[in-house]
């Protein structure tokens, strides 16, 4: 199934609904986050198979620091474990991993796992997987603006690519400070499916929905016959 349909596509996902998934099953929120981590592995694999160029996953927002310390530490434990256990498989599948967001508030052990995973997957020619941790779009934009002013450089202040398709699971219809700049012309897709239940079939159906959208970028509909 080596399709070339999606090889320019940048998909971004707000992975929401872990807590509600767990609560609906009478489980602690941490169980939802563990199930969510499995979903990440599954969706990354499915994205690589679909031939998507880039996948950006919102794993932890800068506002998520407001959650109870135990939940925050569960989440950071899962990120660290994901990076350490998946790095070989990612590299083997030609997936290049980058972590975006602030690094100045992360634990040294996690920073080490991040640098190692980025180094060991740096040669990947397939999917570019970007994981957003301690990420705030407003903070990124403010920082880019400062750097730009310092350099006097007007070109591509965030040095990044536009999002083509933004998916939010969990039923909320908001961006929660995620990729505000990059989503200028993104197609938005909100699904009630909770993140732990989002699988390859859900991804395939999101991609089909995207394909049927007509993007105009402010111009007129293409009339090419
Ligand atoms: C998304 O699930 C994971 C993170 C925000 C880190 P939530 O934990 O927000 O789950 P809900 O929204 O409470 O169901
Ligand atoms: C957004 O989800 C952040 C991530 C999915 C990592 P939240 O659950 O934090 O967003 P709000 O609070 O519902 O806006
Ligand atoms: Mg949430």
Coordinates of N, CA and C and ligand atoms in Angstrom, one line a residue:
X1 N 0.8 -1.2 0.0 CA 0.0 0.0 0.0 C 0.9 1.3 0.0
X2 N 1.8 1.3 -0.9 CA 2.8 2.4 -1.0 C 2.2 3.6 -1.8
X3 N 1.2 4.3 -1.2 CA 0.5 5.4 -1.9 C 1.4 6.6 -1.8
X4 N 1.3 7.5 -2.8 CA 2.1 8.7 -2.8 C 1.1 9.9 -2.6
X5 N -0.1 9.6 -2.2 CA -1.1 10.7 -2.2 C -0.8 11.7 -1.1
X6 N -0.3 11.2 0.0 CA -0.1 12.1 1.2 C 1.3 12.5 1.5
X7 N 2.2 12.4 0.5 CA 3.6 12.6 0.8 C 4.1 14.0 0.9
X8 N 3.1 15.0 0.8 CA 3.5 16.4 1.1 C 2.7 16.8 2.3
X9 N 1.9 15.9 2.9 CA 1.0 16.3 3.9 C 1.5 16.5 5.3
X10 N 1.2 17.6 6.0 CA 1.5 17.8 7.4 C 0.2 17.7 8.2
X11 N 0.1 16.6 9.0 CA -1.0 16.4 9.8 C -0.6 16.7 11.3
X12 N -1.5 17.4 12.0 CA -1.2 17.7 13.4 C -2.4 17.2 14.2
X13 N -2.1 16.7 15.4 CA -3.2 16.1 16.2 C -3.2 16.6 17.6
X14 N -4.3 17.1 18.1 CA -4.4 17.4 19.5 C -5.0 16.2 20.1
X15 N -4.2 15.5 20.8 CA -4.6 14.1 21.4 C -5.3 14.3 22.7
X16 N -6.6 14.6 22.6 CA -7.4 14.9 23.8 C -8.4 13.8 24.1
X17 N -8.7 13.6 25.4 CA -9.7 12.7 25.9 C -9.2 11.5 26.7
X18 N -8.0 11.5 27.0 CA -7.4 10.4 27.8 C -8.1 10.2 29.1
X19 N -8.3 11.4 29.8 CA -8.9 11.4 31.1 C -10.4 10.9 31.1
X20 N -11.1 11.4 30.1 CA -12.5 11.0 30.0 C -12.7 9.6 29.6
X21 N -11.8 9.1 28.8 CA -11.7 7.7 28.4 C -11.6 6.8 29.6
X22 N -10.7 7.2 30.5 CA -10.5 6.4 31.7 C -11.7 6.5 32.7
X23 N -12.1 7.8 32.9 CA -13.2 8.0 33.8 C -14.5 7.2 33.4
X24 N -14.7 7.1 32.1 CA -15.9 6.3 31.6 C -15.8 4.8 31.9
X25 N -14.6 4.4 32.2 CA -14.3 3.0 32.5 C -14.1 2.8 34.0
X26 N -14.3 3.8 34.8 CA -14.0 3.7 36.2 C -12.5 3.5 36.5
X27 N -11.7 4.0 35.6 CA -10.2 3.9 35.8 C -9.6 5.2 36.2
X28 N -8.4 5.2 36.8 CA -7.8 6.5 37.1 C -7.3 7.1 35.8
X29 N -7.2 8.5 35.8 CA -6.8 9.2 34.6 C -5.4 8.7 34.1
X30 N -4.6 8.2 35.0 CA -3.3 7.7 34.6 C -3.4 6.5 33.6
X31 N -4.5 5.7 33.8 CA -4.7 4.6 32.9 C -5.1 5.1 31.5
X32 N -5.8 6.2 31.5 CA -6.1 6.8 30.2 C -4.9 7.3 29.5
X33 N -3.9 7.9 30.2 CA -2.7 8.4 29.6 C -1.8 7.2 29.1
X34 N -1.8 6.1 29.8 CA -1.1 4.9 29.4 C -1.7 4.4 28.1
X35 N -3.0 4.3 28.0 CA -3.7 3.8 26.8 C -3.4 4.8 25.7
X36 N -3.4 6.1 26.0 CA -3.0 7.1 25.0 C -1.7 6.9 24.4
X37 N -0.7 6.5 25.2 CA 0.6 6.2 24.7 C 0.6 5.1 23.7
X38 N -0.2 4.1 23.9 CA -0.3 3.0 22.9 C -0.9 3.5 21.6
X39 N -1.8 4.4 21.8 CA -2.5 5.0 20.6 C -1.4 5.8 19.8
X40 N -0.5 6.5 20.5 CA 0.5 7.2 19.8 C 1.4 6.3 18.9
X41 N 1.8 5.2 19.5 CA 2.6 4.2 18.7 C 1.9 3.7 17.5
X42 N 0.6 3.4 17.7 CA -0.2 2.9 16.6 C -0.5 3.9 15.5
X43 N -0.7 5.2 15.9 CA -1.0 6.2 14.9 C 0.2 6.6 14.2
X44 N 1.4 6.6 14.9 CA 2.6 6.9 14.2 C 2.9 5.9 13.1
X45 N 2.7 4.6 13.4 CA 3.0 3.6 12.5 C 2.0 3.7 11.3
X46 N 0.7 4.0 11.6 CA -0.3 4.1 10.5 C 0.1 5.3 9.6
X47 N 0.6 6.4 10.2 CA 0.9 7.6 9.5 C 2.1 7.3 8.5
X48 N 3.0 6.6 9.0 CA 4.2 6.2 8.2 C 3.7 5.4 7.0
X49 N 2.8 4.4 7.3 CA 2.3 3.6 6.2 C 1.5 4.3 5.2
X50 N 0.8 5.4 5.6 CA 0.0 6.2 4.7 C 0.9 7.1 3.9
X51 N 2.1 7.2 4.3 CA 3.0 8.0 3.5 C 3.0 9.5 3.8
X52 N 2.4 9.9 5.0 CA 2.3 11.3 5.4 C 3.7 11.8 5.6
X53 N 3.9 13.1 5.2 CA 5.3 13.7 5.3 C 5.6 14.0 6.7
X54 N 4.7 14.7 7.4 CA 5.0 15.2 8.8 C 3.8 15.0 9.7
X55 N 4.0 14.6 10.9 CA 3.0 14.4 11.9 C 3.4 15.1 13.2
X56 N 2.6 16.1 13.6 CA 2.9 16.8 14.8 C 1.9 16.5 15.9
X57 N 2.3 16.0 17.0 CA 1.4 15.5 18.1 C 1.5 16.4 19.3
X58 N 0.4 16.9 19.8 CA 0.4 17.7 21.0 C 0.3 16.8 22.2
X59 N 1.4 16.7 22.9 CA 1.5 15.8 24.0 C 1.3 16.5 25.4
X60 N 1.8 17.7 25.5 CA 1.8 18.4 26.7 C 1.8 19.9 26.5
X61 N 0.8 20.6 26.9 CA 0.8 22.1 26.6 C 1.4 22.8 27.8
X62 N 1.9 24.0 27.6 CA 2.5 24.8 28.7 C 1.5 25.0 29.8
X63 N 0.2 25.0 29.4 CA -0.9 25.2 30.4 C -1.1 23.9 31.2
X64 N -0.7 22.8 30.7 CA -0.9 21.5 31.4 C -0.1 21.4 32.7
X65 N 0.9 22.3 32.9 CA 1.6 22.4 34.2 C 0.7 22.7 35.3
X66 N -0.5 23.2 35.0 CA -1.5 23.5 36.1 C -2.1 22.2 36.7
X67 N -1.9 21.1 36.1 CA -2.6 19.9 36.6 C -1.8 19.4 37.8
X68 N -2.5 18.5 38.6 CA -1.9 18.0 39.8 C -0.5 17.4 39.5
X69 N 0.5 17.5 40.4 CA 1.8 17.1 40.2 C 1.9 15.6 39.9
X70 N 1.0 14.8 40.4 CA 1.1 13.4 40.2 C 0.7 13.1 38.7
X71 N -0.2 13.8 38.2 CA -0.6 13.6 36.8 C 0.5 14.0 35.9
X72 N 1.1 15.2 36.2 CA 2.2 15.7 35.4 C 3.3 14.7 35.4
X73 N 3.6 14.1 36.5 CA 4.8 13.2 36.6 C 4.4 11.9 35.9
X74 N 3.2 11.4 35.9 CA 2.8 10.3 35.1 C 3.0 10.5 33.6
X75 N 2.6 11.7 33.2 CA 2.8 12.1 31.7 C 4.3 12.1 31.3
X76 N 5.1 12.8 32.2 CA 6.5 12.8 31.8 C 7.2 11.5 31.9
X77 N 6.7 10.6 32.8 CA 7.2 9.3 32.8 C 6.9 8.5 31.5
X78 N 5.7 8.8 31.0 CA 5.3 8.1 29.7 C 6.1 8.6 28.5
X79 N 6.3 9.9 28.5 CA 7.1 10.5 27.4 C 8.5 9.9 27.4
X80 N 9.1 9.8 28.6 CA 10.5 9.3 28.7 C 10.5 7.8 28.2
X81 N 9.5 7.1 28.7 CA 9.5 5.7 28.3 C 9.2 5.5 26.8
X82 N 8.3 6.3 26.3 CA 8.0 6.2 24.8 C 9.3 6.5 24.0
X83 N 10.1 7.5 24.4 CA 11.3 7.8 23.7 C 12.3 6.7 23.8
X84 N 12.5 6.2 25.0 CA 13.5 5.2 25.2 C 13.1 3.8 24.5
X85 N 11.8 3.5 24.6 CA 11.5 2.2 24.0 C 11.2 2.2 22.5
X86 N 10.9 3.4 22.0 CA 10.5 3.4 20.5 C 11.6 3.8 19.6
X87 N 12.7 4.3 20.2 CA 13.7 4.9 19.3 C 14.2 3.9 18.2
X88 N 14.5 2.7 18.6 CA 15.0 1.7 17.6 C 14.0 1.5 16.5
X89 N 12.7 1.3 16.9 CA 11.7 1.0 15.9 C 11.5 2.2 15.0
X90 N 11.5 3.4 15.6 CA 11.4 4.6 14.7 C 12.5 4.7 13.7
X91 N 13.8 4.5 14.2 CA 14.9 4.6 13.3 C 14.8 3.5 12.2
X92 N 14.4 2.3 12.6 CA 14.2 1.2 11.7 C 13.2 1.5 10.6
X93 N 12.2 2.3 11.0 CA 11.2 2.6 10.0 C 11.4 3.9 9.2
X94 N 12.6 4.4 9.4 CA 13.0 5.6 8.7 C 12.2 6.9 9.2
X95 N 11.8 6.8 10.4 CA 11.0 8.0 11.0 C 12.0 8.9 11.7
X96 N 12.0 10.2 11.4 CA 12.8 11.2 12.0 C 12.0 11.8 13.1
X97 N 12.5 11.8 14.3 CA 11.8 12.4 15.5 C 12.4 13.7 15.9
X98 N 11.5 14.7 16.1 CA 11.9 16.0 16.7 C 10.9 16.3 17.9
X99 N 11.5 16.9 18.9 CA 10.6 17.4 20.0 C 10.5 18.9 19.9
X100 N 9.3 19.5 19.9 CA 9.2 20.9 19.8 C 8.6 21.4 21.1
X101 N 8.8 22.7 21.4 CA 8.4 23.3 22.7 C 9.5 23.7 23.5
X102 N 9.3 24.2 24.7 CA 10.3 24.7 25.6 C 11.1 23.5 26.2
X103 N 12.4 23.7 26.3 CA 13.2 22.7 27.0 C 13.7 23.1 28.3
X104 N 13.6 24.4 28.7 CA 14.2 24.9 29.9 C 13.5 24.4 31.2
X105 N 12.3 23.8 31.1 CA 11.7 23.3 32.3 C 11.6 21.8 32.3
X106 N 12.3 21.1 31.5 CA 12.2 19.6 31.4 C 13.3 19.0 32.3
X107 N 13.1 17.9 32.9 CA 14.1 17.2 33.7 C 15.2 16.7 32.8
X108 N 16.4 16.7 33.4 CA 17.6 16.3 32.7 C 17.5 14.9 32.1
X109 N 16.9 14.0 32.8 CA 16.8 12.6 32.3 C 15.9 12.6 31.0
X110 N 14.8 13.4 31.0 CA 14.0 13.5 29.8 C 14.8 14.2 28.6
X111 N 15.5 15.2 29.0 CA 16.3 15.9 28.0 C 17.3 15.0 27.3
X112 N 17.9 14.1 28.1 CA 18.8 13.1 27.6 C 18.1 12.2 26.6
X113 N 16.9 11.7 27.0 CA 16.2 10.8 26.1 C 15.8 11.5 24.8
X114 N 15.4 12.8 24.9 CA 15.1 13.5 23.7 C 16.3 13.6 22.8
X115 N 17.4 14.1 23.3 CA 18.6 14.3 22.5 C 19.0 13.0 21.8
X116 N 18.9 11.9 22.6 CA 19.3 10.6 22.1 C 18.4 10.2 21.0
X117 N 17.1 10.3 21.2 CA 16.1 9.9 20.2 C 16.2 10.8 18.9
X118 N 16.5 12.0 19.1 CA 16.6 12.9 17.9 C 17.9 12.5 17.1
X119 N 19.0 12.3 17.9 CA 20.2 11.9 17.2 C 20.1 10.6 16.5
X120 N 19.5 9.6 17.2 CA 19.4 8.2 16.5 C 18.5 8.1 15.4
X121 N 17.5 9.1 15.3 CA 16.6 9.0 14.2 C 16.9 10.1 13.1
X122 N 18.0 10.8 13.3 CA 18.2 12.0 12.5 C 18.3 11.7 11.0
X123 N 18.7 10.4 10.6 CA 18.9 10.1 9.2 C 17.6 9.6 8.6
X124 N 16.5 9.6 9.3 CA 15.2 9.1 8.8 C 14.8 9.9 7.5
X125 N 14.4 9.2 6.5 CA 14.0 9.8 5.2 C 12.5 9.7 5.0
X126 N 11.8 9.0 6.0 CA 10.4 8.9 5.8 C 9.6 9.9 6.6
X127 N 8.6 9.5 7.4 CA 7.8 10.4 8.2 C 8.7 11.3 9.2
X128 N 8.3 12.6 9.2 CA 8.9 13.4 10.2 C 7.9 13.5 11.4
X129 N 8.3 12.9 12.5 CA 7.4 12.9 13.7 C 7.8 14.0 14.6
X130 N 6.9 14.9 14.9 CA 7.2 16.0 15.8 C 6.3 15.9 17.0
X131 N 6.9 15.9 18.2 CA 6.1 15.7 19.4 C 6.3 17.1 20.2
X132 N 5.1 17.7 20.5 CA 5.1 19.0 21.2 C 5.0 18.7 22.7
X133 N 6.0 19.1 23.4 CA 6.0 19.0 24.9 C 6.4 20.3 25.5
X134 N 5.6 20.7 26.5 CA 5.7 22.1 27.1 C 5.6 23.1 26.0
X135 N 4.6 22.9 25.2 CA 4.4 23.7 24.0 C 3.3 24.8 24.2
X136 N 3.6 26.0 23.8 CA 2.6 27.1 23.7 C 2.8 27.8 22.4
X137 N 1.8 27.9 21.6 CA 2.0 28.6 20.3 C 2.3 30.0 20.5
X138 N 1.6 30.6 21.5 CA 1.9 32.1 21.7 C 3.3 32.3 22.2
X139 N 3.8 31.4 23.0 CA 5.2 31.5 23.5 C 6.1 31.4 22.3
X140 N 5.9 30.4 21.4 CA 6.7 30.2 20.2 C 6.7 31.4 19.3
X141 N 5.6 32.0 19.2 CA 5.5 33.2 18.3 C 6.2 34.4 18.9
X142 N 6.1 34.6 20.2 CA 6.7 35.7 20.9 C 8.3 35.5 20.8
X143 N 8.7 34.2 21.0 CA 10.1 34.0 20.9 C 10.7 34.2 19.5
X144 N 9.9 33.8 18.5 CA 10.3 34.0 17.1 C 10.4 35.5 16.7
X145 N 9.4 36.2 17.3 CA 9.4 37.6 17.0 C 10.7 38.3 17.6
X146 N 11.0 37.9 18.8 CA 12.2 38.5 19.5 C 13.5 38.1 18.7
X147 N 13.6 36.9 18.2 CA 14.7 36.4 17.5 C 14.8 37.2 16.2
X148 N 13.7 37.4 15.5 CA 13.6 38.0 14.3 C 14.0 39.5 14.4
X149 N 13.6 40.1 15.5 CA 13.9 41.5 15.7 C 15.4 41.6 15.9
X150 N 16.0 40.7 16.6 CA 17.4 40.7 16.9 C 18.2 40.5 15.6
X151 N 17.7 39.7 14.7 CA 18.5 39.4 13.4 C 18.1 40.4 12.3
X152 N 17.0 41.1 12.5 CA 16.4 41.9 11.4 C 16.0 41.1 10.2
X153 N 15.6 39.9 10.5 CA 15.3 38.9 9.4 C 13.7 38.8 9.3
X154 N 13.2 39.1 8.1 CA 11.7 39.0 8.0 C 11.2 37.7 7.5
X155 N 12.1 36.8 7.1 CA 11.7 35.6 6.4 C 11.3 34.4 7.4
X156 N 10.1 33.9 7.2 CA 9.7 32.7 7.9 C 10.0 32.6 9.3
X157 N 9.4 33.5 10.1 CA 9.8 33.7 11.5 C 9.8 32.5 12.4
X158 N 8.9 31.5 12.1 CA 8.9 30.3 12.9 C 9.7 29.2 12.3
X159 N 10.2 29.4 11.0 CA 11.0 28.4 10.4 C 10.3 27.0 10.3
X160 N 9.0 27.0 10.0 CA 8.3 25.8 10.0 C 7.3 25.7 8.9
X161 N 6.7 24.5 8.8 CA 5.8 24.3 7.7 C 4.3 24.4 8.1
X162 N 3.5 24.8 7.2 CA 2.0 24.9 7.4 C 1.4 23.5 7.7
X163 N 0.4 23.5 8.6 CA -0.4 22.3 8.8 C -1.5 22.2 7.7
X164 N -1.6 21.1 7.2 CA -2.6 20.8 6.2 C -3.9 20.4 6.8
X165 N -3.8 19.4 7.8 CA -5.0 18.9 8.4 C -4.7 18.8 9.9
X166 N -5.6 19.5 10.7 CA -5.5 19.5 12.1 C -6.7 18.6 12.7
X167 N -6.3 17.6 13.4 CA -7.4 16.7 14.0 C -7.4 17.0 15.5
X168 N -8.5 17.1 16.1 CA -8.6 17.1 17.6 C -9.6 16.0 18.0
X169 N -9.1 15.1 18.8 CA -10.0 14.1 19.3 C -10.6 14.6 20.6
X170 N -11.5 13.8 21.2 CA -12.1 14.1 22.5 C -13.3 15.0 22.5
X171 N -13.7 15.5 21.3 CA -15.0 16.3 21.2 C -14.9 17.8 21.4
X172 N -13.8 18.3 22.0 CA -13.8 19.8 22.1 C -13.5 20.4 20.8
X173 N -14.0 21.6 20.6 CA -13.7 22.3 19.3 C -12.9 23.6 19.6
X174 N -11.7 23.4 20.0 CA -10.8 24.6 20.2 C -9.4 24.2 19.9
X175 N -8.5 25.2 19.9 CA -7.1 24.9 19.5 C -6.2 24.8 20.8
X176 N -6.6 25.3 21.9 CA -5.8 25.2 23.1 C -4.3 25.6 22.9
X177 N -4.1 26.7 22.2 CA -2.8 27.3 22.0 C -1.8 26.4 21.2
X178 N -2.4 25.7 20.3 CA -1.6 24.8 19.5 C -1.4 25.3 18.0
X179 N -0.2 25.5 17.6 CA 0.1 25.8 16.2 C -0.8 26.9 15.5
X180 N -1.0 28.0 16.3 CA -2.0 29.0 15.8 C -1.5 29.6 14.5
X181 N -0.2 29.8 14.3 CA 0.4 30.4 13.1 C 0.4 29.4 12.0
X182 N 0.8 28.1 12.3 CA 0.9 27.1 11.2 C -0.5 26.6 10.7
X183 N -1.5 26.9 11.5 CA -2.9 26.4 11.1 C -3.7 27.5 10.3
X184 N -3.0 28.5 9.8 CA -3.7 29.6 9.1 C -4.7 29.1 8.1
X185 N -4.3 28.1 7.3 CA -5.1 27.5 6.3 C -5.4 26.0 6.5
X186 N -5.2 25.5 7.7 CA -5.4 24.1 7.9 C -6.9 23.7 7.8
X187 N -7.1 22.6 7.4 CA -8.5 22.0 7.4 C -8.6 21.5 8.8
X188 N -9.7 21.8 9.5 CA -9.9 21.4 10.9 C -10.9 20.3 11.0
X189 N -10.5 19.3 11.7 CA -11.4 18.1 11.9 C -11.5 17.7 13.4
X190 N -12.7 17.9 13.9 CA -13.0 17.6 15.3 C -13.8 16.3 15.4
X191 N -13.3 15.3 16.2 CA -13.9 14.1 16.3 C -14.2 13.8 17.7
X192 N -15.4 13.2 18.0 CA -15.8 12.8 19.4 C -15.0 11.6 19.9
X193 N -14.3 10.9 19.1 CA -13.5 9.7 19.5 C -12.5 10.2 20.5
X194 N -12.4 9.5 21.6 CA -11.3 9.8 22.6 C -10.0 9.3 22.1
X195 N -8.9 10.0 22.5 CA -7.6 9.7 21.9 C -7.2 8.2 22.1
X196 N -7.5 7.5 23.2 CA -7.1 6.1 23.3 C -7.8 5.2 22.3
X197 N -8.9 5.7 21.8 CA -9.7 4.9 20.8 C -9.4 5.2 19.4
X198 N -8.5 6.2 19.2 CA -8.2 6.7 17.8 C -7.2 5.7 17.2
X199 N -7.6 5.1 16.1 CA -6.7 4.0 15.5 C -6.5 4.3 14.0
X200 N -5.9 3.3 13.4 CA -5.6 3.4 11.9 C -6.8 3.7 11.1
X201 N -7.9 3.1 11.5 CA -9.2 3.3 10.7 C -9.7 4.7 10.9
X202 N -9.6 5.2 12.1 CA -10.0 6.6 12.3 C -9.1 7.6 11.6
X203 N -7.8 7.3 11.5 CA -6.8 8.1 10.8 C -7.2 8.1 9.3
X204 N -7.4 6.9 8.8 CA -7.8 6.7 7.3 C -9.0 7.5 7.0
X205 N -10.0 7.5 7.9 CA -11.2 8.2 7.6 C -11.0 9.7 7.7
X206 N -10.2 10.1 8.6 CA -9.8 11.6 8.7 C -9.2 12.0 7.4
X207 N -8.3 11.2 6.9 CA -7.6 11.5 5.6 C -8.5 11.6 4.4
X208 N -9.5 10.6 4.4 CA -10.5 10.7 3.4 C -11.3 11.9 3.4
X209 N -11.7 12.3 4.6 CA -12.5 13.5 4.8 C -11.7 14.7 4.3
X210 N -10.4 14.7 4.7 CA -9.5 15.8 4.2 C -9.5 15.9 2.7
X211 N -9.4 14.7 2.0 CA -9.3 14.7 0.6 C -10.5 15.3 -0.1
X212 N -11.6 15.2 0.6 CA -12.9 15.7 0.0 C -13.1 17.2 0.2
X213 N -12.2 17.8 1.1 CA -12.4 19.2 1.3 C -11.8 20.0 0.1
X214 N -12.4 21.1 -0.2 CA -11.9 22.0 -1.2 C -11.1 23.1 -0.6
X215 N -9.8 23.2 -0.8 CA -9.0 24.2 -0.3 C -8.8 25.4 -1.3
X216 N -9.0 26.6 -0.8 CA -9.0 27.7 -1.8 C -7.9 28.7 -1.5
X217 N -7.4 28.8 -0.3 CA -6.4 29.7 0.1 C -6.7 31.2 -0.3
X218 N -7.9 31.5 -0.2 CA -8.3 32.9 -0.6 C -8.6 33.1 -2.0
X219 N -8.3 32.1 -2.9 CA -8.5 32.3 -4.3 C -9.8 31.7 -4.7
X220 N -10.0 31.3 -6.0 CA -11.2 30.8 -6.4 C -11.0 29.2 -6.6
X221 N -12.2 28.5 -6.6 CA -12.1 27.1 -6.7 C -11.4 26.7 -8.0
X222 N -10.5 25.8 -8.0 CA -9.9 25.3 -9.2 C -10.9 24.7 -10.1
X223 N -10.8 25.1 -11.4 CA -11.8 24.6 -12.4 C -11.1 23.6 -13.4
X224 N -9.9 23.2 -13.0 CA -9.2 22.2 -13.9 C -10.0 21.0 -14.1
X225 N -10.3 20.7 -15.4 CA -11.1 19.5 -15.6 C -10.3 18.3 -16.1
Ligands
LIG1 C1 -5.1 14.7 26.7 O1 -6.1 14.1 27.5 C2 -3.7 14.5 27.3 C3 -3.1 15.8 27.8 C4 -3.7 16.9 27.8 C5 -1.8 15.7 28.3 P1 -6.7 14.8 28.7 O2 -5.9 14.5 29.9 O3 -6.8 16.3 28.5 O4 -8.1 14.1 28.8 P2 -9.5 14.8 29.1 O5 -9.6 16.0 28.3 O6 -9.4 15.2 30.6 O7 -10.5 13.8 28.9
LIG2 C1 -4.8 20.2 24.9 O1 -5.7 19.5 25.7 C2 -3.4 19.8 25.2 C3 -3.1 18.5 24.8 C4 -3.9 17.6 24.2 C5 -1.7 18.1 25.0 P1 -6.3 20.1 27.1 O2 -7.1 19.1 27.6 O3 -5.1 20.6 27.9 O4 -7.1 21.4 26.6 P2 -8.3 22.2 27.2 O5 -7.9 22.5 28.6 O6 -9.5 21.3 27.2 O7 -8.5 23.4 26.4
LIG3 MG1 -8.3 17.5 27.7

